[in-house]
């Protein structure tokens, strides 16, 4: 499929309202057509991905932006479930978190995160990082077909 005409689906799993607003702002500024869905905890993320309950008609994401520090179920638990599910494991999952600990980085890659990015403190840098993640995954990389 020619990615130039595709509307890309992005799932942001983030509990910080400020970071959600910044991601929304960044995605408005990029040239890649996208639709952003936001969930604010790990349990909700898995309901969305499994299309359960109120998420029965949720779009299948082309990219997941996953924070690690989440209520109810942390990002590592969510990542493990995504990457162990044959229907979800090929969805690129980018960790976007404040944690820069070696333990979190190693654990995330051991759970098959596609990339690990520490959120910049600076607002402009945060927006630039989100733009670069999305541009990379949707203009440079060939993604597997959705199911």
One Martini backbone bead per residue (centre of mass of N, CA, C, O) as a GRO file, in nm:
protein
  147
    1UNK     BB    1   0.098   0.035   0.020
    2UNK     BB    2   0.051   0.371  -0.003
    3UNK     BB    3   0.136   0.585   0.254
    4UNK     BB    4   0.045   0.868   0.140
    5UNK     BB    5  -0.290   0.775   0.180
    6UNK     BB    6  -0.278   0.704   0.474
    7UNK     BB    7  -0.443   0.654   0.780
    8UNK     BB    8  -0.298   0.677   1.080
    9UNK     BB    9  -0.284   0.483   1.375
   10UNK     BB   10  -0.275   0.609   1.714
   11UNK     BB   11  -0.157   0.501   2.035
   12UNK     BB   12  -0.191   0.665   2.346
   13UNK     BB   13  -0.020   0.586   2.656
   14UNK     BB   14  -0.136   0.831   2.893
   15UNK     BB   15  -0.159   1.023   3.217
   16UNK     BB   16  -0.055   1.301   3.105
   17UNK     BB   17  -0.204   1.585   3.001
   18UNK     BB   18   0.038   1.747   2.893
   19UNK     BB   19   0.148   1.520   2.703
   20UNK     BB   20  -0.103   1.492   2.536
   21UNK     BB   21  -0.110   1.781   2.423
   22UNK     BB   22   0.169   1.769   2.287
   23UNK     BB   23   0.109   1.534   2.098
   24UNK     BB   24  -0.125   1.666   1.952
   25UNK     BB   25   0.037   1.904   1.844
   26UNK     BB   26   0.246   1.743   1.683
   27UNK     BB   27   0.033   1.588   1.497
   28UNK     BB   28  -0.072   1.850   1.355
   29UNK     BB   29   0.224   1.928   1.218
   30UNK     BB   30   0.224   1.693   1.045
   31UNK     BB   31   0.211   1.527   0.717
   32UNK     BB   32   0.081   1.284   0.852
   33UNK     BB   33  -0.189   1.107   0.845
   34UNK     BB   34  -0.388   1.109   1.154
   35UNK     BB   35  -0.507   0.910   1.439
   36UNK     BB   36  -0.581   0.979   1.776
   37UNK     BB   37  -0.556   0.771   2.057
   38UNK     BB   38  -0.656   0.777   2.411
   39UNK     BB   39  -0.509   0.636   2.705
   40UNK     BB   40  -0.462   0.628   3.086
   41UNK     BB   41  -0.416   0.307   3.107
   42UNK     BB   42  -0.341  -0.029   3.097
   43UNK     BB   43  -0.626  -0.148   3.090
   44UNK     BB   44  -0.735   0.033   2.864
   45UNK     BB   45  -0.531  -0.050   2.649
   46UNK     BB   46  -0.619  -0.350   2.632
   47UNK     BB   47  -0.912  -0.298   2.559
   48UNK     BB   48  -0.853  -0.154   2.298
   49UNK     BB   49  -0.678  -0.381   2.158
   50UNK     BB   50  -0.927  -0.602   2.211
   51UNK     BB   51  -1.206  -0.475   2.173
   52UNK     BB   52  -1.351  -0.388   2.448
   53UNK     BB   53  -1.640  -0.278   2.498
   54UNK     BB   54  -1.611   0.055   2.424
   55UNK     BB   55  -1.376  -0.072   2.206
   56UNK     BB   56  -1.511  -0.244   1.971
   57UNK     BB   57  -1.437   0.006   1.742
   58UNK     BB   58  -1.147   0.015   1.744
   59UNK     BB   59  -0.866   0.094   1.609
   60UNK     BB   60  -0.595  -0.026   1.463
   61UNK     BB   61  -0.284   0.021   1.532
   62UNK     BB   62   0.031   0.133   1.388
   63UNK     BB   63   0.095   0.280   1.672
   64UNK     BB   64   0.265   0.277   1.993
   65UNK     BB   65   0.255   0.500   2.272
   66UNK     BB   66   0.441   0.416   2.574
   67UNK     BB   67   0.413   0.436   2.893
   68UNK     BB   68   0.530   0.321   3.210
   69UNK     BB   69   0.381   0.523   3.411
   70UNK     BB   70   0.099   0.355   3.520
   71UNK     BB   71  -0.206   0.287   3.596
   72UNK     BB   72  -0.304  -0.046   3.711
   73UNK     BB   73  -0.092  -0.088   3.452
   74UNK     BB   74   0.203  -0.111   3.347
   75UNK     BB   75   0.401  -0.083   3.067
   76UNK     BB   76   0.537  -0.362   3.090
   77UNK     BB   77   0.276  -0.527   3.101
   78UNK     BB   78   0.163  -0.429   2.835
   79UNK     BB   79   0.398  -0.510   2.654
   80UNK     BB   80   0.390  -0.812   2.715
   81UNK     BB   81   0.103  -0.856   2.602
   82UNK     BB   82   0.151  -0.758   2.318
   83UNK     BB   83   0.412  -0.949   2.249
   84UNK     BB   84   0.226  -1.225   2.326
   85UNK     BB   85   0.032  -1.142   2.092
   86UNK     BB   86  -0.034  -1.245   1.774
   87UNK     BB   87  -0.226  -0.982   1.702
   88UNK     BB   88  -0.001  -0.747   1.826
   89UNK     BB   89   0.323  -0.783   1.800
   90UNK     BB   90   0.359  -0.602   1.520
   91UNK     BB   91   0.314  -0.352   1.672
   92UNK     BB   92   0.459  -0.074   1.712
   93UNK     BB   93   0.650  -0.002   2.020
   94UNK     BB   94   0.690   0.302   2.188
   95UNK     BB   95   0.882   0.427   2.429
   96UNK     BB   96   0.746   0.705   2.638
   97UNK     BB   97   0.951   0.838   2.896
   98UNK     BB   98   1.108   0.947   3.202
   99UNK     BB   99   1.279   0.701   3.211
  100UNK     BB  100   1.655   0.633   3.243
  101UNK     BB  101   1.684   0.356   3.334
  102UNK     BB  102   1.846   0.069   3.274
  103UNK     BB  103   1.628  -0.127   3.365
  104UNK     BB  104   1.396  -0.019   3.180
  105UNK     BB  105   1.540  -0.050   2.913
  106UNK     BB  106   1.605  -0.353   2.923
  107UNK     BB  107   1.320  -0.456   2.979
  108UNK     BB  108   1.190  -0.342   2.722
  109UNK     BB  109   1.370  -0.496   2.517
  110UNK     BB  110   1.306  -0.781   2.632
  111UNK     BB  111   0.988  -0.714   2.548
  112UNK     BB  112   1.008  -0.580   2.247
  113UNK     BB  113   1.071  -0.308   2.198
  114UNK     BB  114   1.127  -0.079   1.933
  115UNK     BB  115   1.163   0.169   2.139
  116UNK     BB  116   1.351   0.418   2.344
  117UNK     BB  117   1.220   0.718   2.500
  118UNK     BB  118   1.306   1.010   2.647
  119UNK     BB  119   1.151   1.262   2.780
  120UNK     BB  120   1.157   1.575   2.732
  121UNK     BB  121   1.132   1.872   2.906
  122UNK     BB  122   1.120   2.029   2.663
  123UNK     BB  123   0.864   2.124   2.467
  124UNK     BB  124   0.993   2.137   2.183
  125UNK     BB  125   1.136   1.863   2.206
  126UNK     BB  126   0.888   1.691   2.245
  127UNK     BB  127   0.758   1.755   1.975
  128UNK     BB  128   1.000   1.660   1.802
  129UNK     BB  129   0.996   1.365   1.894
  130UNK     BB  130   0.714   1.288   1.802
  131UNK     BB  131   0.756   1.356   1.507
  132UNK     BB  132   0.997   1.159   1.458
  133UNK     BB  133   0.855   0.900   1.522
  134UNK     BB  134   0.627   0.917   1.313
  135UNK     BB  135   0.796   0.965   1.062
  136UNK     BB  136   0.954   0.706   1.077
  137UNK     BB  137   0.713   0.491   1.086
  138UNK     BB  138   0.554   0.639   0.818
  139UNK     BB  139   0.816   0.704   0.600
  140UNK     BB  140   1.052   0.475   0.634
  141UNK     BB  141   0.894   0.236   0.722
  142UNK     BB  142   0.789  -0.096   0.680
  143UNK     BB  143   0.484  -0.215   0.744
  144UNK     BB  144   0.276  -0.429   0.843
  145UNK     BB  145  -0.007  -0.554   0.795
  146UNK     BB  146  -0.308  -0.536   0.895
  147UNK     BB  147  -0.590  -0.715   1.064
   0.00000   0.00000   0.00000
